[in-house]
C-alpha positions as a printed NumPy array, in Angstrom:
array([[105.39 , 145.961,  85.756],
       [103.567, 143.004,  87.353],
       [105.335, 140.868,  89.814],
       [106.247, 137.405,  88.606],
       [105.09 , 134.564,  90.947],
       [106.286, 130.958,  90.679],
       [103.639, 128.493,  91.69 ],
       [104.825, 124.83 ,  92.361],
       [102.072, 122.271,  91.589],
       [ 98.745, 122.378,  89.772],
       [ 96.557, 120.548,  92.201],
       [ 93.671, 121.95 ,  94.197],
       [ 95.765, 124.628,  95.897],
       [ 97.888, 125.355,  92.851],
       [ 94.859, 126.333,  90.685],
       [ 93.467, 128.6  ,  93.312],
       [ 96.943, 130.265,  93.742],
       [ 97.185, 130.843,  89.963],
       [ 93.648, 132.46 ,  89.987],
       [ 94.377, 134.601,  93.129],
       [ 97.634, 135.932,  91.507],
       [ 95.507, 136.912,  88.483],
       [ 92.995, 138.603,  90.673],
       [ 95.748, 140.776,  92.28 ],
       [ 97.294, 141.541,  88.802],
       [100.364, 139.339,  89.383],
       [101.928, 137.277,  86.748],
       [101.86 , 133.51 ,  87.645],
       [103.853, 130.656,  86.114],
       [102.861, 127.316,  87.437],
       [105.229, 124.15 ,  87.219],
       [103.522, 120.928,  87.229],
       [105.729, 117.653,  86.988],
       [102.738, 115.51 ,  85.623],
       [100.96 , 115.931,  82.328],
       [ 97.661, 117.253,  83.815],
       [ 96.022, 119.186,  86.525],
       [ 94.448, 117.894,  89.673],
       [ 97.451, 116.496,  91.593],
       [ 96.465, 113.409,  93.688],
       [ 92.805, 113.649,  92.248],
       [ 94.012, 112.542,  88.873],
       [ 93.576, 108.819,  89.08 ],
       [ 96.046, 106.378,  87.404],
       [ 95.882, 102.611,  87.359],
       [ 99.403, 102.134,  88.798],
       [101.698, 103.908,  91.122],
       [104.862, 103.611,  89.024],
       [105.355, 107.293,  88.62 ],
       [105.815, 107.651,  92.354],
       [103.081, 110.206,  92.84 ],
       [100.373, 109.856,  95.428],
       [ 96.98 , 109.379,  93.685],
       [ 93.314, 108.513,  94.846],
       [ 92.346, 104.909,  94.876],
       [ 89.616, 103.969,  92.369],
       [ 86.807, 103.771,  94.888],
       [ 87.404, 106.923,  96.681],
       [ 84.422, 109.237,  97.328],
       [ 84.776, 112.669,  98.829],
       [ 83.99 , 113.032, 102.455],
       [ 83.118, 116.704, 102.644],
       [ 80.089, 117.626, 100.776],
       [ 80.137, 119.778,  97.647],
       [ 78.793, 123.109,  99.14 ],
       [ 81.46 , 123.086, 101.879],
       [ 84.289, 122.161,  99.605],
       [ 84.139, 124.316,  96.598],
       [ 85.958, 127.402,  95.206],
       [ 84.141, 130.431,  96.902],
       [ 83.271, 131.974,  93.633],
       [ 82.496, 128.845,  91.694],
       [ 79.833, 126.529,  93.035],
       [ 79.415, 122.988,  91.826],
       [ 76.69 , 122.431,  89.257],
       [ 73.461, 121.692,  90.99 ],
       [ 73.07 , 118.25 ,  89.717],
       [ 76.443, 117.165,  91.002],
       [ 76.079, 114.693,  93.951],
       [ 76.803, 115.941,  97.462],
       [ 79.591, 113.487,  97.87 ],
       [ 81.236, 112.399,  94.639],
       [ 83.631, 109.999,  93.094],
       [ 87.131, 111.222,  92.385],
       [ 86.615, 111.626,  88.616],
       [ 83.555, 113.815,  89.184],
       [ 85.706, 116.078,  91.493],
       [ 88.581, 116.093,  89.058],
       [ 85.975, 117.116,  86.44 ],
       [ 85.034, 120.086,  88.639],
       [ 88.695, 121.117,  88.856],
       [ 88.882, 120.994,  85.05 ],
       [ 85.838, 123.164,  84.817],
       [ 87.278, 125.748,  87.235],
       [ 90.549, 125.863,  85.247],
       [ 88.81 , 126.346,  82.042],
       [ 86.182, 128.782,  83.313],
       [ 89.079, 131.097,  84.545],
       [ 91.411, 130.336,  81.769],
       [ 94.197, 129.056,  84.067],
       [ 95.71 , 126.329,  81.807],
       [ 97.768, 128.667,  79.812],
       [ 99.77 , 129.573,  83.01 ],
       [100.75 , 125.974,  83.466],
       [104.078, 124.275,  82.223],
       [103.397, 120.674,  82.396],
       [105.985, 117.81 ,  82.729],
       [108.2  , 120.314,  84.429],
       [109.985, 119.535,  87.69 ],
       [111.283, 122.193,  89.999],
       [114.863, 121.405,  90.821],
       [115.907, 124.268,  93.14 ],
       [114.488, 127.46 ,  94.642],
       [117.195, 129.729,  96.075],
       [117.291, 133.253,  97.383],
       [118.986, 135.755,  95.163],
       [122.072, 137.422,  96.435],
       [120.102, 140.708,  96.954],
       [117.237, 138.794,  98.548],
       [117.182, 141.093, 101.768],
       [116.309, 144.018,  99.43 ],
       [114.406, 142.553,  96.648],
       [112.839, 139.302,  98.029],
       [113.488, 137.619,  94.756],
       [114.17 , 133.869,  94.021],
       [116.249, 131.901,  91.495],
       [114.059, 128.984,  90.255],
       [115.687, 126.175,  88.352],
       [113.253, 123.815,  86.507],
       [113.707, 120.868,  84.138],
       [111.479, 119.884,  81.221],
       [112.301, 116.756,  79.275],
       [115.891, 116.845,  80.31 ],
       [116.339, 120.429,  79.562],
       [117.022, 122.802,  82.532],
       [115.972, 126.462,  82.676],
       [116.635, 129.284,  85.231],
       [114.309, 132.222,  85.947],
       [113.909, 134.888,  88.441],
       [110.621, 135.314,  90.362],
       [109.462, 138.097,  92.732],
       [107.671, 135.487,  94.916],
       [107.036, 131.769,  95.205],
       [103.909, 129.737,  96.172],
       [104.575, 126.109,  97.094],
       [101.377, 124.037,  96.341],
       [103.042, 120.558,  96.14 ],
       [100.663, 119.155,  98.938],
       [101.032, 117.22 , 102.082],
       [101.023, 113.816, 100.528],
       [104.344, 113.539,  98.968],
       [106.516, 110.999, 100.922],
       [104.741, 107.831, 102.38 ],
       [105.48 , 107.43 , 106.012],
       [106.425, 103.717, 106.499],
       [107.687, 103.225, 110.06 ],
       [108.902,  99.713, 109.653],
       [111.511, 100.241, 112.54 ],
       [108.442, 100.516, 114.942],
       [107.386,  96.87 , 114.139],
       [109.847,  94.191, 115.415],
       [110.169,  91.283, 113.173],
       [108.627,  93.045, 110.11 ],
       [111.664,  92.074, 108.074],
       [111.067,  88.366, 108.755],
       [107.508,  88.654, 107.385],
       [107.296,  86.662, 104.19 ],
       [104.01 ,  88.241, 102.97 ],
       [103.425,  91.238, 100.875],
       [104.009,  94.782, 102.437],
       [102.561,  97.796, 101.007],
       [101.961, 101.528, 101.772],
       [ 98.46 , 102.972, 101.025],
       [100.128, 105.185,  98.336],
       [100.581, 101.832,  96.299],
       [ 96.887, 100.803,  96.723],
       [ 94.578, 101.532,  93.742],
       [ 92.117,  98.662,  93.341],
       [ 90.893,  95.668,  95.371],
       [ 91.744,  93.08 ,  92.572],
       [ 94.489,  90.835,  93.563],
       [ 93.391,  90.498,  97.235],
       [ 90.76 ,  87.804,  96.645],
       [ 90.686,  85.2  ,  99.244],
       [ 93.717,  86.725, 101.253],
       [ 93.936,  87.542, 104.866],
       [ 94.884,  91.279, 105.057],
       [ 96.144,  93.228, 107.879],
       [ 95.613,  97.039, 107.624],
       [ 97.668,  99.124, 109.974],
       [ 96.397, 102.677, 110.74 ],
       [ 92.959, 103.976, 111.142],
       [ 92.442, 107.25 , 109.364],
       [ 90.218, 107.933, 106.592],
       [ 92.212, 105.938, 104.148],
       [ 92.649, 102.982, 106.549],
       [ 88.849, 102.857, 107.01 ],
       [ 88.197, 102.952, 103.322],
       [ 90.625, 100.387, 102.228],
       [ 89.467,  97.924, 105.029],
       [ 85.893,  98.363, 104.011],
       [ 86.66 ,  97.867, 100.273],
       [ 88.92 ,  94.711, 100.778],
       [ 86.246,  93.17 , 103.179],
       [ 84.224,  92.446, 100.003],
       [ 86.866,  90.359,  98.356],
       [ 89.446,  89.286, 100.975],
       [ 88.881,  86.191, 103.119],
       [ 89.388,  88.462, 106.224],
       [ 90.505,  91.965, 106.971],
       [ 92.034,  92.952, 110.283],
       [ 92.291,  96.672, 111.119],
       [ 94.854,  97.658, 113.599],
       [ 94.851, 100.899, 115.528],
       [ 96.925, 102.412, 118.386],
       [ 94.446, 105.165, 119.246],
       [ 90.842, 104.426, 118.133],
       [ 88.703, 106.92 , 116.437],
       [ 85.367, 108.436, 116.342],
       [ 83.432, 107.415, 113.153],
       [ 81.22 , 109.962, 111.527],
       [ 78.761, 109.244, 108.767],
       [ 78.345, 111.465, 105.765],
       [ 74.906, 112.435, 106.838],
       [ 73.067, 113.367, 110.066],
       [ 69.403, 112.843, 111.178],
       [ 67.076, 113.655, 108.386],
       [ 69.599, 112.684, 105.79 ],
       [ 71.295, 116.074, 105.407],
       [ 75.134, 116.34 , 104.849],
       [ 77.127, 116.128, 108.064],
       [ 79.379, 119.147, 107.289],
       [ 76.442, 121.462, 106.503],
       [ 74.669, 120.58 , 109.689],
       [ 77.767, 120.928, 112.02 ],
       [ 79.966, 123.549, 110.637],
       [ 78.019, 126.714, 111.634],
       [ 78.837, 129.97 , 113.22 ],
       [ 76.114, 129.687, 115.844],
       [ 77.703, 126.328, 116.994],
       [ 81.183, 127.758, 116.95 ],
       [ 80.152, 130.634, 119.197],
       [ 78.65 , 128.193, 121.654],
       [ 81.829, 126.005, 121.445],
       [ 83.938, 128.951, 122.331],
       [ 82.051, 129.66 , 125.458],
       [ 81.138, 126.244, 126.961],
       [ 83.888, 124.52 , 129.041],
       [ 85.814, 121.942, 127.313],
       [ 84.682, 119.204, 129.526],
       [ 81.028, 119.886, 128.679],
       [ 81.82 , 119.975, 125.011],
       [ 83.691, 116.631, 125.325],
       [ 80.718, 115.121, 127.2  ],
       [ 78.275, 116.339, 124.592],
       [ 80.471, 115.15 , 121.716],
       [ 80.76 , 111.561, 123.284],
       [ 77.048, 111.266, 123.774],
       [ 76.301, 112.443, 120.198],
       [ 78.898, 110.108, 118.65 ],
       [ 77.821, 107.085, 120.684],
       [ 74.123, 107.718, 119.785],
       [ 74.672, 106.144, 116.385],
       [ 76.604, 103.168, 117.862],
       [ 78.563, 102.531, 120.907],
       [ 82.283, 102.787, 119.788],
       [ 83.571, 100.848, 122.717],
       [ 81.453,  97.804, 121.75 ],
       [ 82.992,  97.989, 118.337],
       [ 86.659,  98.271, 119.329],
       [ 86.803, 101.89 , 118.127],
       [ 86.792, 103.859, 121.266],
       [ 89.61 , 106.352, 121.864],
       [ 92.523, 104.91 , 123.928],
       [ 92.896, 106.704, 127.34 ],
       [ 95.259, 109.507, 127.158],
       [ 95.122, 109.834, 123.394],
       [ 93.888, 112.859, 121.505],
       [ 90.447, 112.154, 119.882],
       [ 90.454, 111.462, 116.179],
       [ 87.609, 111.563, 113.585],
       [ 87.15 , 109.626, 110.317],
       [ 84.275, 109.715, 107.875],
       [ 83.055, 106.237, 107.038],
       [ 79.438, 105.032, 106.413],
       [ 80.168, 101.366, 106.18 ],
       [ 82.891, 100.443, 108.763],
       [ 80.522,  99.827, 111.706],
       [ 78.408,  97.476, 109.398],
       [ 81.568,  95.447, 108.296],
       [ 82.649,  95.245, 111.882],
       [ 79.083,  94.015, 112.839],
       [ 79.073,  91.446, 110.054],
       [ 82.556,  90.197, 110.984],
       [ 84.155,  91.052, 107.564],
       [ 86.512,  93.52 , 109.45 ],
       [ 88.049,  92.646, 112.719],
       [ 89.27 ,  95.367, 114.959],
       [ 92.783,  94.792, 116.632],
       [ 94.999,  96.708, 119.024],
       [ 98.469,  97.826, 117.822],
       [100.874,  95.295, 116.454],
       [103.783,  94.203, 118.992],
       [105.715,  91.914, 116.724],
       [105.643,  90.128, 113.452],
       [106.777,  86.589, 112.491],
       [107.195,  85.072, 109.057],
       [103.354,  84.665, 108.697],
       [101.729,  86.112, 111.781],
       [101.116,  89.237, 113.78 ],
       [101.278,  89.416, 117.599],
       [ 99.187,  92.188, 119.024],
       [ 99.569,  94.185, 122.183],
       [ 96.69 ,  92.537, 123.955],
       [ 98.402,  89.122, 123.548],
       [ 96.182,  87.907, 120.695],
       [ 97.821,  86.391, 117.425],
       [ 96.478,  86.409, 113.95 ],
       [ 98.16 ,  83.819, 111.651],
       [ 98.426,  83.259, 107.952],
       [ 98.61 ,  86.961, 107.191],
       [ 99.183,  87.32 , 103.315],
       [ 99.426,  91.196, 103.043],
       [100.051,  94.08 , 105.439],
       [ 99.036,  97.511, 104.152],
       [100.386, 100.422, 106.083],
       [ 97.921, 103.401, 105.979],
       [100.362, 105.436, 108.218],
       [100.177, 108.748, 106.426],
       [102.728, 110.823, 104.608],
       [105.56 , 113.303, 105.549],
       [106.019, 116.531, 103.308],
       [109.345, 117.854, 102.35 ],
       [110.793, 120.66 , 100.208],
       [113.702, 119.066,  98.395],
       [114.165, 122.205,  96.23 ],
       [115.102, 124.438,  99.169],
       [118.463, 124.905, 100.744],
       [119.131, 124.418, 104.558],
       [118.139, 125.849, 107.02 ],
       [114.929, 126.856, 105.051],
       [114.286, 123.271, 104.021],
       [114.002, 122.021, 107.612],
       [112.237, 125.178, 109.03 ],
       [109.38 , 124.756, 106.577],
       [108.496, 121.335, 107.818],
       [107.916, 122.771, 111.284],
       [104.561, 124.422, 111.624],
       [105.537, 126.349, 114.528],
       [107.909, 128.443, 112.229],
       [104.959, 129.228, 109.614],
       [103.262, 132.455, 110.296],
       [ 99.514, 131.768, 110.011],
       [100.605, 128.3  , 108.753],
       [101.774, 129.856, 105.527],
       [104.812, 132.106, 105.615],
       [108.228, 131.107, 106.939],
       [109.089, 133.453, 109.86 ],
       [112.838, 133.645, 109.338],
       [112.784, 135.391, 105.995],
       [113.63 , 139.014, 105.748],
       [111.125, 139.407, 102.977],
       [107.68 , 137.661, 102.92 ],
       [107.795, 136.469,  99.379],
       [107.518, 132.685,  99.978],
       [104.148, 131.112, 100.804],
       [103.407, 127.37 , 101.629],
       [ 99.775, 126.777, 100.631],
       [ 97.82 , 123.755, 101.851],
       [100.329, 122.437, 104.387],
       [ 97.7  , 122.446, 107.215],
       [ 95.64 , 120.123, 109.162],
       [ 92.053, 121.434, 109.363],
       [ 88.678, 120.297, 110.744],
       [ 86.949, 121.014, 107.408],
       [ 87.582, 121.549, 103.703],
       [ 91.142, 121.927, 102.87 ],
       [ 90.2  , 123.358,  99.453],
       [ 88.33 , 126.348, 101.057],
       [ 91.261, 127.085, 103.301],
       [ 94.012, 126.972, 100.718],
       [ 91.914, 129.463,  98.506],
       [ 91.857, 131.922, 101.383],
       [ 95.493, 131.305, 102.115],
       [ 96.35 , 132.189,  98.549],
       [ 94.068, 135.142,  98.629],
       [ 95.957, 136.504, 101.696],
       [ 99.484, 135.552, 100.564],
       [ 99.083, 137.327,  97.184],
       [ 98.072, 140.56 ,  99.005],
       [101.034, 140.232, 101.347],
       [103.265, 139.915,  98.179],
       [101.77 , 143.18 ,  96.961],
       [102.253, 144.967, 100.238],
       [ 98.646, 145.331, 100.845],
       [ 98.605, 143.137, 104.037],
       [101.257, 143.778, 106.635],
       [103.007, 141.135, 108.772],
       [105.18 , 141.558, 111.833],
       [109.005, 141.736, 111.224],
       [110.797, 138.355, 111.045],
       [112.845, 139.178, 114.183],
       [109.723, 139.6  , 116.275],
       [108.136, 136.426, 114.852],
       [111.292, 134.358, 115.455],
       [111.538, 135.762, 118.998],
       [107.845, 134.732, 119.693],
       [108.588, 131.3  , 118.343],
       [111.689, 130.919, 120.489],
       [109.678, 131.839, 123.502],
       [106.989, 129.357, 122.689],
       [109.541, 126.484, 122.113],
       [111.063, 127.119, 125.546],
       [107.715, 127.286, 127.358],
       [106.818, 124.058, 125.716],
       [109.959, 122.289, 126.597],
       [109.328, 123.355, 130.265],
       [105.862, 121.919, 130.217],
       [104.375, 125.466, 130.755],
       [102.7  , 125.519, 127.293],
       [100.844, 122.71 , 125.447],
       [102.26 , 122.026, 122.017],
       [ 99.418, 122.534, 119.596],
       [101.432, 122.721, 116.505],
       [100.328, 119.361, 115.16 ],
       [ 96.683, 119.767, 116.245],
       [ 94.04 , 120.224, 113.467],
       [ 92.736, 123.841, 113.353],
       [ 89.224, 124.797, 113.802],
       [ 87.748, 125.539, 110.344],
       [ 85.66 , 128.633, 110.882],
       [ 88.187, 130.197, 113.397],
       [ 91.162, 129.771, 110.967],
       [ 89.239, 131.045, 107.945],
       [ 87.847, 133.979, 109.741],
       [ 91.349, 134.991, 110.968],
       [ 92.641, 135.006, 107.338],
       [ 89.515, 136.703, 105.983],
       [ 89.79 , 139.423, 108.643],
       [ 93.353, 140.092, 107.402],
       [ 92.282, 140.871, 103.869],
       [ 88.92 , 142.494, 104.84 ],
       [ 86.734, 139.645, 103.628],
       [ 85.202, 138.429, 106.871],
       [ 81.47 , 138.885, 106.946],
       [ 80.05 , 141.1  , 109.802],
       [ 77.133, 139.171, 111.133],
       [ 75.631, 142.079, 113.249],
       [ 75.905, 144.5  , 110.301],
       [ 74.249, 141.831, 108.104],
       [ 71.255, 141.486, 110.527],
       [ 70.735, 145.073, 110.18 ],
       [ 71.237, 145.376, 106.398],
       [ 70.073, 141.968, 105.093],
       [ 68.343, 139.865, 107.745],
       [ 67.62 , 137.042, 105.526],
       [ 71.147, 136.621, 104.434],
       [ 72.432, 137.139, 107.885],
       [ 70.206, 134.282, 109.265],
       [ 71.79 , 131.952, 106.743],
       [ 75.361, 133.184, 107.42 ],
       [ 75.   , 132.803, 111.208],
       [ 72.724, 129.868, 111.749],
       [ 73.25 , 127.992, 108.369],
       [ 76.302, 126.156, 107.203],
       [ 79.529, 128.184, 106.958],
       [ 80.085, 127.757, 103.229],
       [ 83.052, 129.41 , 101.244],
       [ 80.694, 131.889,  99.532],
       [ 80.571, 133.7  , 102.87 ],
       [ 84.065, 135.016, 102.232],
       [ 83.067, 136.66 ,  98.926],
       [ 80.373, 138.897, 100.377],
       [ 82.578, 141.832, 101.046],
       [ 86.134, 143.221, 100.845],
       [ 88.835, 142.493,  98.035],
       [ 87.665, 139.658,  95.809],
       [ 83.919, 140.342,  96.525],
       [ 81.722, 138.241,  94.205],
       [ 78.313, 139.539,  93.077],
       [ 76.881, 136.058,  93.172],
       [ 77.864, 135.232,  96.681],
       [ 74.597, 136.231,  98.323],
       [ 72.465, 134.186,  95.943],
       [ 74.924, 131.185,  96.172],
       [ 74.3  , 131.215, 100.004],
       [ 70.551, 131.522,  99.757],
       [ 70.348, 128.606,  97.191],
       [ 72.903, 126.324,  98.688],
       [ 70.15 , 124.012, 100.041],
       [ 68.514, 123.855,  96.528],
       [ 71.818, 122.638,  95.149],
       [ 72.078, 120.175,  98.054],
       [ 68.509, 118.656,  97.325],
       [ 68.547, 118.733,  93.434],
       [ 70.625, 115.688,  92.968],
       [ 68.451, 113.824,  95.446],
       [ 65.085, 114.625,  93.638],
       [ 65.445, 111.957,  90.884],
       [ 62.112, 110.234,  91.695],
       [ 58.881, 112.143,  91.439],
       [ 56.269, 111.059,  94.074],
       [ 52.934, 112.944,  93.731],
       [ 51.791, 112.422,  97.306],
       [ 55.197, 112.99 ,  98.917],
       [ 55.068, 115.184, 101.957],
       [ 55.833, 118.793, 101.852],
       [ 59.16 , 120.232, 102.802],
       [ 59.65 , 121.01 , 106.536],
       [ 58.154, 124.322, 107.424],
       [ 59.952, 127.3  , 108.956],
       [ 57.905, 126.929, 112.039],
       [ 59.131, 123.313, 112.591],
       [ 62.72 , 124.513, 111.869],
       [ 62.302, 127.139, 114.603],
       [ 60.978, 124.587, 117.086],
       [ 63.811, 122.206, 116.408],
       [ 66.549, 124.908, 116.557],
       [ 64.803, 127.455, 118.869],
       [ 66.795, 126.798, 121.99 ],
       [ 70.116, 126.701, 120.039],
       [ 69.138, 129.809, 118.146],
       [ 68.225, 131.718, 121.317],
       [ 71.491, 130.721, 123.02 ],
       [ 73.698, 131.488, 120.164],
       [ 72.011, 134.982, 119.625],
       [ 72.702, 135.86 , 123.235],
       [ 76.185, 134.678, 122.961],
       [ 76.729, 136.682, 119.649],
       [ 75.529, 139.86 , 121.55 ],
       [ 77.616, 139.356, 124.428],
       [ 80.699, 137.558, 123.122],
       [ 83.023, 140.509, 123.321],
       [ 82.248, 140.817, 127.107],
       [ 85.075, 139.782, 129.491],
       [ 82.191, 138.345, 131.575],
       [ 81.983, 135.303, 129.131],
       [ 85.516, 134.165, 129.955],
       [ 84.765, 134.404, 133.702],
       [ 81.546, 132.539, 133.354],
       [ 83.213, 129.854, 131.234],
       [ 86.022, 129.295, 133.719],
       [ 83.602, 129.271, 136.683],
       [ 81.655, 126.654, 134.855],
       [ 84.696, 124.607, 134.051],
       [ 85.529, 124.531, 137.895],
       [ 82.001, 123.79 , 139.08 ],
       [ 80.945, 121.25 , 136.541],
       [ 84.044, 119.08 , 136.042],
       [ 83.709, 117.207, 139.464],
       [ 80.128, 116.13 , 138.622],
       [ 80.605, 114.91 , 135.077],
       [ 80.99 , 111.125, 134.534],
       [ 84.459, 109.821, 134.863],
       [ 84.106, 108.139, 131.533],
       [ 84.146, 111.419, 129.565],
       [ 87.77 , 111.897, 130.575],
       [ 88.903, 108.612, 128.732]])
């Protein structure tokens, strides 16, 4: 008899979890509180339902080839970066293609998820749900929580003295949908993440003035690099990852700052990272232009509010503020769990591989998508679900809970003593994290083996973009179309751009030109790939760190 799995939420991670259950011959039942799939990608005109949704103008900031389901590429004529309705359409196509909709119970809220009395032996859960006022109880062999990281708006009003005196409008970005209604107003946006940048840029076209306040500053990436190619496809590559693992961190930081400031000097635009703060990155093609044109004014953090003004840390004051929009992020919670599980699940340190709570006697609960990642969350959640479902079946082993909890306790103690850096809230490296999960299920591609068996494919896998299809080349879940998807990924990238035929247009860049441009990097990465397992590399990296640091410009440490 197939194991029954409860899936909470039918968004991006919920859909992949349903499919992964089916791939492993498990029996999924998905509970979705709204009336449609897609989660936050399903746009609504208002925020009255209390659910976090995309704003009307949102455009994806990771290109389609880097953020698709690994065995279901986007159609070739889809734009590389698309509006939310186009992306939601892709989710609909995915659900219909794999016949997932029949496993979803819409308008159903999960009330509680509790361990059965015999949990230590069976690992089973009691799940109570409510549909149109009627409650139902069922027993499941495993649970996958896919409700997302954007549940509860984080509105830190207590950190802003005088905010309760302020007579203007106060919003959280969760409530923002459209720019209408802000015409002629002076708007203060607090928080500079992707959402803060997007909202500031959009309102700059209608508002009288937009002020954008940030405590830390940020590096601003464009959606494309030199030559007009998608940023993600040019940067997220295995060859670059190998180099990054070997070079000293100070050198990497220096290279990064030079590259980021090549487009525009972030310090001149009021965007440079505050000294002592961790570097942040956002994707925004228009923010520098808005700052240059004066429609967006950068400000430091707010020190205090009055009835109509904001006093900033640098002593400046901006008066006649009509609206304050907090783009200060979200907190995730699990109201359907009992304590102490409810609290433990909010601490990433207690999640094995950022997925399984370490304190459970039986590994039958998985939290899918509750990660910060330097890359596509969609691709990561799919691999998380592939691994979790195999853990449920007993095909992937994990350490005993006692051992995991002992390791966590030790890490906590070392962190408190200052002997270990707390990295639990840092964003994970995309390739390293996905490779780790893929290795656990036997789906990580072997580059040396590919160079012997299929040199053309190996070249694309190692020197080309690390697209999700790479994790379907081998092992459980192998997809016969993966090789072709990798070899044609640039065709799908260029297809939506070729809408104007020019008879005399220049020919595509030749392979010889490609080799000239990337020759040095290719050679270095090849050598590193060959020798990466040698302990000599770590010694060289440490020696370089010691020798180079004193000679690098002081500014790179800021």
